[in-house]
Amino acid sequence: MTTVAGNGQTAFEAVVTQLTLEADAVVSVRLERADGAPLPAWEPGAHVDLILPVGIARQYSLIESPPDFSSYRIAVLQQRASRGGSEYVHVFLRPGQRVGVSAPRNHFALDPAPSYLFVGGGIGITPLLSMARDAQARGARWSLHYGGRSRRSMAYWRELVDRYGGAVQVWADDEERPLPLERLLARREEGTLLYCCGPAGLIDAVRSLAAERGWPEEDVRFERFAPTVHEHGPDREIAVTAARSGVELVVEEDESVLDALLRAGVGISSSCRSGVCGACQVAVLEGEPDHRDDILTSAQQAAGDTMLPCVSRARGERLVLDV
Amino acid sequence: MSERLAFRRLDREEIRAVVGHPHEMIATKATATIGETARRFVAHSPFLTLATCDAHGRADCSPRGDGPGFAKVLDERTLAIPDRTGNRLVQSFENLQENPAVGTLFFVPGLRETLRVNGAGYVTDDADLLRRFDSDGRRARLALVVEVAEVYLHCGKALIRSGLWDPRWQSLADAMCRGIGVFSLREIEKGAPTGTSAAFDAWLEDVYRRQL
C-alpha cells in the first residue's frame, strides 16, 4: 500500500522494526513496509524521506538493505538543537510505530571509476557505507577516511575496519589525529572520484583544497545535510509559466517559486524545502534562474536549464518551467 | 448598558462544601518538572491555550498552534513556544512585561486528556533558539520561554463530556456561522458592514493562506 504524503510525494507506510544505538548519540532505524511487501531497490548514495507521526519529513541516507529489499536501515544523529526530527527519532520513536518512507532519491550517485577516495565526517559516514561496499564488490581501488570527534561518537568505525582492514582509516580529534586533508588531496591519481559527506566545514575545506590541488570540479562529489548561505540577488516578484500544466502565476517576493506553484495547484514533489534534497528539481525552458541550492554543480547552474524552485528564484522577471 | 447581573458569591469553604476535597492521589499529581509523559505530550501537540495576566490581574487567554510538536521542551524545567504571525496585538507579551505568570493547556487531537504547564514566561529573540523553530523555510520572529513551575495532566472528563473530538459535532461550525464567516457576522451585528460578507470572507481566506 502506498500513501501520498502531505508534500505530494508517494510514500510507503512503514513500521519501525528495530532501533539500535550505534554510537554515542547515533541511533539506527530499521524500516519495513507495513504490508510486508518489498521496498524499492536503491543504489549507493541514495536517501529517503522519513515522515514522522507528527508530520515532519527529514532526509536520511540509506545504509543497508537485505538482498530482497525487505527493509531499509538509516542512522540518525541526536542533535542538541533539534528542529524536531532528530529529537523525535531519539526520544519518542519505538519499535512497532508507523511512519512514512518515501521512494529513494539519489543526488550522490556512485559513478563507475577505477578508483575512489571517500571522505566522511561524523554522521556523514552514512552514504559512504554503501559506496564502500559497492566499490569493494566491483573490485575498484578505494580508500575511506573517516573523521570524527572521538571513536565513541563515530558509528560503524569498528565494522568498517573489521571488514575492509587498511582501506579504512579512522581519524579522531580526541586522539589528536584529525583528518589529514592536505595529505589526502595532495596527490590525485588519474580517474579517481572523490566523494565527501559531513559537516559544512569539512565539505568546504575539501572543496577548496581539491580545487587548489587541481582536482576537476566534476570529480569532487559531496552531499550536505544543511543548506549553505548563498550570495544571491534580491527577492523580486517573478512571472512564472508552468508550461506543461498550462498555468501562469505570479510569485510574490516573500514566497518561494515552489510554494506559488503548489498554491496554483501545479503538481510538483518537494521535501527538504531548503535546496539540499533535490526532490523539486524542474527543467527551465525560458528565463535565467538565480540558483541558491546545494544540489546542482556549478556547470549545471551555469547551464541554467534546471533549477530547485524551493530556494532558487530568477535573475529576470520571468521563468518558464517544464512542469 | 444594563446593570451587571450579580449572584451570591461563595467563599472557599462554601465551595468545598459543595465539591468536596480531591483524592490525595489527584491532589499530589502535579510535579515541578516536565517528565517523560509530559514531554511526549508536548511533542505531539499542535495546539495550546496561553493564559497571562497584567499587573492589575486582568486575565487573557489566547490560542497558539502549528504542526505537532511546535512548542519544544528544552529541558525538564524549560518550555519554548514560537511566535508566528498573529494579530499583532501581542496582548500576552504585553502582559508578561507586567506579570510573568503563564498558564498553558496543551491538546492532542483525539486525546481526551490535556496537559497543563504553568510557570513564569519571558520573550526572547535568541537566534539559536529561533533556528530550532524553522519550518518550511519560515523562521519564528520571537519565542516565549516558560520557566516551568508546575506540570499537571488533566483527566479527560471535560473533553469527553464536550465531545470535542467527536466528528458529529463538526456541524456546530455551520450552525454557529450560518454560512458566512464569524467576523462577517460580527460586522453585521455592529451594524457597520464594510463590504459584502463574501468579499470579507475572501479577504480573510487570503490572509489565512498567505500569513500563516
GROMACS .gro file of C-alpha atoms in nm, chain A residues 9-309:
model
  301
    9GLN     CA    1   0.518   1.264  -0.281
   10THR     CA    2   0.443   0.898  -0.280
   11ALA     CA    3   0.533   0.741   0.049
   12PHE     CA    4   0.509   0.391   0.187
   13GLU     CA    5   0.350   0.316   0.519
   14ALA     CA    6   0.633   0.156   0.716
   15VAL     CA    7   0.689   0.000   1.055
   16VAL     CA    8   0.993   0.056   1.275
   17THR     CA    9   1.120  -0.295   1.338
   18GLN     CA   10   1.446  -0.218   1.516
   19LEU     CA   11   1.625   0.066   1.690
   20THR     CA   12   1.997   0.025   1.760
   21LEU     CA   13   2.238   0.251   1.944
   22GLU     CA   14   2.533   0.255   1.700
   23ALA     CA   15   2.749   0.513   1.881
   24ASP     CA   16   2.707   0.797   2.128
   25ALA     CA   17   2.403   0.991   2.005
   26VAL     CA   18   2.360   0.780   1.690
   27VAL     CA   19   2.060   0.551   1.657
   28SER     CA   20   1.991   0.338   1.352
   29VAL     CA   21   1.635   0.261   1.248
   30ARG     CA   22   1.528  -0.045   1.052
   31LEU     CA   23   1.212   0.012   0.849
   32GLU     CA   24   0.987  -0.240   0.679
   33ARG     CA   25   0.674  -0.189   0.475
   34ALA     CA   26   0.360  -0.226   0.683
   35ASP     CA   27   0.211  -0.469   0.430
   36GLY     CA   28   0.527  -0.680   0.424
   37ALA     CA   29   0.596  -0.613   0.054
   38PRO     CA   30   0.949  -0.534  -0.059
   39LEU     CA   31   1.067  -0.173  -0.069
   40PRO     CA   32   1.205  -0.016  -0.390
   41ALA     CA   33   1.563  -0.108  -0.479
   42TRP     CA   34   1.826   0.166  -0.438
   43GLU     CA   35   2.181   0.246  -0.543
   44PRO     CA   36   2.470   0.362  -0.321
   45GLY     CA   37   2.436   0.724  -0.212
   46ALA     CA   38   2.054   0.723  -0.216
   47HIS     CA   39   1.841   0.881   0.054
   48VAL     CA   40   1.477   0.865   0.160
   49ASP     CA   41   1.240   1.092   0.345
   50LEU     CA   42   1.138   0.962   0.683
   51ILE     CA   43   0.794   1.106   0.758
   52LEU     CA   44   0.739   1.102   1.133
   53PRO     CA   45   0.399   1.062   1.301
   54VAL     CA   46   0.399   1.435   1.376
   55GLY     CA   47   0.421   1.510   1.003
   56ILE     CA   48   0.785   1.620   0.995
   57ALA     CA   49   0.977   1.487   0.691
   58ARG     CA   50   1.355   1.453   0.712
   59GLN     CA   51   1.609   1.310   0.468
   60TYR     CA   52   1.840   1.023   0.564
   61SER     CA   53   2.090   0.825   0.360
   62LEU     CA   54   2.015   0.457   0.317
   63ILE     CA   55   2.274   0.240   0.487
   64GLU     CA   56   2.175  -0.114   0.403
   65SER     CA   57   1.901  -0.344   0.281
   66PRO     CA   58   1.893  -0.722   0.260
   67PRO     CA   59   1.911  -0.864  -0.096
   68ASP     CA   60   1.530  -0.886  -0.114
   69PHE     CA   61   1.487  -0.519  -0.009
   70SER     CA   62   1.251  -0.621   0.269
   71SER     CA   63   1.390  -0.341   0.487
   72TYR     CA   64   1.589  -0.018   0.488
   73ARG     CA   65   1.830   0.098   0.756
   74ILE     CA   66   1.904   0.462   0.826
   75ALA     CA   67   2.105   0.624   1.106
   76VAL     CA   68   2.010   0.941   1.289
   77LEU     CA   69   2.235   1.169   1.494
   78GLN     CA   70   2.079   1.324   1.802
   79GLN     CA   71   2.114   1.697   1.765
   80ARG     CA   72   2.106   1.916   2.071
   81ALA     CA   73   1.942   2.199   1.879
   82SER     CA   74   1.689   1.974   1.707
   83ARG     CA   75   1.410   2.126   1.499
   84GLY     CA   76   1.209   1.819   1.593
   85GLY     CA   77   1.315   1.538   1.359
   86SER     CA   78   1.623   1.408   1.535
   87GLU     CA   79   1.464   1.457   1.875
   88TYR     CA   80   1.156   1.261   1.774
   89VAL     CA   81   1.361   0.967   1.649
   90HIS     CA   82   1.580   0.958   1.958
   91VAL     CA   83   1.326   1.028   2.229
   92PHE     CA   84   0.989   0.907   2.106
   93LEU     CA   85   1.021   0.655   1.824
   94ARG     CA   86   0.956   0.297   1.933
   95PRO     CA   87   0.964  -0.042   1.757
   96GLY     CA   88   0.621  -0.107   1.611
   97GLN     CA   89   0.549   0.256   1.544
   98ARG     CA   90   0.416   0.352   1.199
   99VAL     CA   91   0.600   0.610   0.990
  100GLY     CA   92   0.609   0.713   0.625
  101VAL     CA   93   0.904   0.638   0.396
  102SER     CA   94   0.942   0.795   0.053
  103ALA     CA   95   1.080   0.622  -0.252
  104PRO     CA   96   1.462   0.656  -0.264
  105ARG     CA   97   1.620   0.952  -0.443
  106ASN     CA   98   1.983   0.983  -0.539
  107HIS     CA   99   2.179   1.303  -0.597
  108PHE     CA  100   2.502   1.149  -0.474
  109ALA     CA  101   2.530   0.852  -0.708
  110LEU     CA  102   2.848   0.647  -0.723
  111ASP     CA  103   2.959   0.677  -1.084
  112PRO     CA  104   3.180   0.400  -1.228
  113ALA     CA  105   3.550   0.475  -1.185
  114PRO     CA  106   3.871   0.274  -1.143
  115SER     CA  107   3.935   0.428  -0.801
  116TYR     CA  108   3.764   0.627  -0.529
  117LEU     CA  109   3.861   0.845  -0.237
  118PHE     CA  110   3.586   0.855   0.025
  119VAL     CA  111   3.600   1.122   0.299
  120GLY     CA  112   3.336   1.112   0.571
  121GLY     CA  113   3.290   1.331   0.877
  122GLY     CA  114   3.072   1.223   1.171
  123ILE     CA  115   2.724   1.108   1.068
  124GLY     CA  116   2.831   1.189   0.710
  125ILE     CA  117   2.966   0.835   0.702
  126THR     CA  118   2.618   0.702   0.623
  127PRO     CA  119   2.606   0.736   0.240
  128LEU     CA  120   2.970   0.620   0.216
  129LEU     CA  121   2.893   0.285   0.380
  130SER     CA  122   2.701   0.157   0.078
  131MET     CA  123   2.955   0.317  -0.157
  132ALA     CA  124   3.247   0.133   0.002
  133ARG     CA  125   3.053  -0.194  -0.016
  134ASP     CA  126   2.978  -0.137  -0.384
  135ALA     CA  127   3.334  -0.030  -0.474
  136GLN     CA  128   3.468  -0.339  -0.297
  137ALA     CA  129   3.224  -0.570  -0.477
  138ARG     CA  130   3.321  -0.421  -0.813
  139GLY     CA  131   3.692  -0.465  -0.743
  140ALA     CA  132   3.762  -0.091  -0.767
  141ARG     CA  133   4.057   0.060  -0.579
  142TRP     CA  134   3.930   0.270  -0.293
  143SER     CA  135   4.013   0.415   0.045
  144LEU     CA  136   3.785   0.560   0.308
  145HIS     CA  137   3.898   0.827   0.554
  146TYR     CA  138   3.655   0.864   0.839
  147GLY     CA  139   3.693   1.158   1.076
  148GLY     CA  140   3.508   1.246   1.395
  149ARG     CA  141   3.533   1.391   1.743
  150SER     CA  142   3.602   1.057   1.911
  151ARG     CA  143   3.560   0.691   1.825
  152ARG     CA  144   3.277   0.669   2.079
  153SER     CA  145   3.077   0.914   1.870
  154MET     CA  146   3.159   0.752   1.534
  155ALA     CA  147   2.909   0.494   1.416
  156TYR     CA  148   3.032   0.182   1.233
  157TRP     CA  149   3.408   0.254   1.252
  158ARG     CA  150   3.481  -0.087   1.403
  159GLU     CA  151   3.269  -0.275   1.149
  160LEU     CA  152   3.444  -0.088   0.867
  161VAL     CA  153   3.793  -0.170   0.996
  162ASP     CA  154   3.699  -0.533   1.062
  163ARG     CA  155   3.556  -0.577   0.714
  164TYR     CA  156   3.796  -0.377   0.499
  165GLY     CA  157   4.116  -0.355   0.702
  166GLY     CA  158   4.367  -0.097   0.579
  167ALA     CA  159   4.134   0.050   0.317
  168VAL     CA  160   3.965   0.232   0.605
  169GLN     CA  161   4.146   0.491   0.816
  170VAL     CA  162   3.982   0.630   1.129
  171TRP     CA  163   4.078   0.981   1.238
  172ALA     CA  164   3.961   1.101   1.578
  173ASP     CA  165   4.010   1.453   1.714
  174ASP     CA  166   4.046   1.331   2.073
  175GLU     CA  167   4.341   1.112   1.967
  176GLU     CA  168   4.498   1.419   1.813
  177ARG     CA  169   4.460   1.258   1.475
  178PRO     CA  170   4.235   1.492   1.275
  179LEU     CA  171   4.158   1.412   0.911
  180PRO     CA  172   4.485   1.486   0.720
  181LEU     CA  173   4.309   1.655   0.429
  182GLU     CA  174   4.625   1.823   0.295
  183ARG     CA  175   4.796   1.488   0.254
  184LEU     CA  176   4.488   1.304   0.123
  185LEU     CA  177   4.423   1.556  -0.151
  186ALA     CA  178   4.785   1.634  -0.238
  187ARG     CA  179   4.815   1.362  -0.497
  188ARG     CA  180   4.543   1.276  -0.740
  189GLU     CA  181   4.551   0.953  -0.930
  190GLU     CA  182   4.403   0.997  -1.278
  191GLY     CA  183   4.039   0.881  -1.284
  192THR     CA  184   3.987   0.893  -0.909
  193LEU     CA  185   3.648   1.023  -0.794
  194LEU     CA  186   3.627   1.194  -0.455
  195TYR     CA  187   3.308   1.151  -0.253
  196CYS     CA  188   3.271   1.360   0.061
  197CYS     CA  189   2.989   1.386   0.313
  198GLY     CA  190   2.995   1.555   0.650
  199PRO     CA  191   2.951   1.886   0.825
  200ALA     CA  192   2.969   2.207   0.622
  201GLY     CA  193   3.322   2.287   0.746
  202LEU     CA  194   3.459   1.958   0.616
  203ILE     CA  195   3.289   1.989   0.278
  204ASP     CA  196   3.407   2.348   0.233
  205ALA     CA  197   3.764   2.251   0.326
  206VAL     CA  198   3.765   1.952   0.091
  207ARG     CA  199   3.621   2.154  -0.198
  208SER     CA  200   3.865   2.441  -0.170
  209LEU     CA  201   4.168   2.214  -0.117
  210ALA     CA  202   4.065   1.993  -0.410
  211ALA     CA  203   4.035   2.299  -0.633
  212GLU     CA  204   4.379   2.422  -0.521
  213ARG     CA  205   4.537   2.084  -0.591
  214GLY     CA  206   4.391   2.068  -0.941
  215TRP     CA  207   4.107   1.819  -0.895
  216PRO     CA  208   3.850   1.874  -1.173
  217GLU     CA  209   3.528   2.006  -1.015
  218GLU     CA  210   3.321   1.725  -1.166
  219ASP     CA  211   3.539   1.462  -0.994
  220VAL     CA  212   3.463   1.600  -0.647
  221ARG     CA  213   3.119   1.495  -0.526
  222PHE     CA  214   2.968   1.599  -0.198
  223GLU     CA  215   2.642   1.584  -0.006
  224ARG     CA  216   2.536   1.834   0.256
  225PHE     CA  217   2.294   1.791   0.548
  226ALA     CA  218   2.206   2.157   0.581
  227PRO     CA  219   2.186   2.442   0.334
  228THR     CA  220   2.476   2.681   0.292
  229VAL     CA  221   2.439   3.057   0.286
  230HIS     CA  222   2.432   3.176  -0.074
  231GLU     CA  223   2.502   3.515  -0.220
  232HIS     CA  224   2.214   3.598  -0.443
  233GLY     CA  225   2.014   3.881  -0.596
  234PRO     CA  226   1.718   4.050  -0.429
  235ASP     CA  227   1.387   3.866  -0.384
  236ARG     CA  228   1.164   4.012  -0.655
  237GLU     CA  229   0.827   3.925  -0.796
  238ILE     CA  230   0.854   3.668  -1.077
  239ALA     CA  231   0.604   3.583  -1.350
  240VAL     CA  232   0.615   3.205  -1.384
  241THR     CA  233   0.461   2.990  -1.655
  242ALA     CA  234   0.414   2.622  -1.570
  243ALA     CA  235   0.424   2.511  -1.933
  244ARG     CA  236   0.301   2.154  -1.902
  245SER     CA  237   0.020   2.246  -1.663
  246GLY     CA  238  -0.076   2.550  -1.870
  247VAL     CA  239  -0.073   2.771  -1.560
  248GLU     CA  240   0.052   3.130  -1.538
  249LEU     CA  241   0.118   3.271  -1.195
  250VAL     CA  242   0.295   3.546  -1.008
  251VAL     CA  243   0.547   3.451  -0.739
  252GLU     CA  244   0.545   3.729  -0.484
  253GLU     CA  245   0.870   3.848  -0.334
  254ASP     CA  246   0.805   3.682   0.002
  255GLU     CA  247   0.712   3.335  -0.119
  256SER     CA  248   0.910   3.062  -0.290
  257VAL     CA  249   0.854   2.956  -0.652
  258LEU     CA  250   0.768   2.611  -0.515
  259ASP     CA  251   0.501   2.745  -0.279
  260ALA     CA  252   0.347   2.954  -0.556
  261LEU     CA  253   0.335   2.651  -0.788
  262LEU     CA  254   0.176   2.435  -0.520
  263ARG     CA  255  -0.075   2.707  -0.438
  264ALA     CA  256  -0.172   2.726  -0.804
  265GLY     CA  257  -0.236   2.352  -0.800
  266VAL     CA  258   0.069   2.255  -1.008
  267GLY     CA  259   0.177   1.901  -0.924
  268ILE     CA  260   0.540   1.906  -0.811
  269SER     CA  261   0.713   1.696  -0.550
  270SER     CA  262   0.911   1.854  -0.271
  271SER     CA  263   1.075   1.753   0.051
  272CYS     CA  264   1.351   1.948   0.228
  273ARG     CA  265   1.241   2.295   0.109
  274SER     CA  266   1.594   2.414   0.165
  275GLY     CA  267   1.781   2.318  -0.153
  276VAL     CA  268   1.962   2.011  -0.024
  277CYS     CA  269   1.748   1.713  -0.129
  278GLY     CA  270   1.669   1.769  -0.498
  279ALA     CA  271   1.310   1.645  -0.486
  280CYS     CA  272   1.161   1.951  -0.657
  281GLN     CA  273   1.417   1.988  -0.939
  282VAL     CA  274   1.248   2.114  -1.259
  283ALA     CA  275   1.365   2.190  -1.613
  284VAL     CA  276   1.381   2.558  -1.708
  285LEU     CA  277   1.253   2.631  -2.060
  286GLU     CA  278   1.294   3.010  -2.057
  287GLY     CA  279   1.440   3.268  -1.822
  288GLU     CA  280   1.756   3.272  -1.614
  289PRO     CA  281   1.745   3.107  -1.271
  290ASP     CA  282   1.907   3.269  -0.967
  291HIS     CA  283   2.044   2.948  -0.813
  292ARG     CA  284   2.050   2.916  -0.435
  293ASP     CA  285   2.066   2.538  -0.391
  294ASP     CA  286   2.330   2.287  -0.279
  295ILE     CA  287   2.243   2.021  -0.536
  296LEU     CA  288   2.346   2.143  -0.879
  297THR     CA  289   2.711   2.162  -0.979
  298SER     CA  290   2.841   2.498  -1.091
  299ALA     CA  291   2.837   2.366  -1.450
  300GLN     CA  292   2.470   2.272  -1.415
  301GLN     CA  293   2.396   2.607  -1.254
  302ALA     CA  294   2.574   2.791  -1.533
  303ALA     CA  295   2.382   2.595  -1.799
  304GLY     CA  296   2.065   2.730  -1.639
  305ASP     CA  297   1.834   2.463  -1.785
  306THR     CA  298   1.729   2.322  -1.448
  307MET     CA  299   1.659   2.466  -1.102
  308LEU     CA  300   1.539   2.392  -0.748
  309PRO     CA  301   1.226   2.607  -0.703
   0.00000   0.00000   0.00000
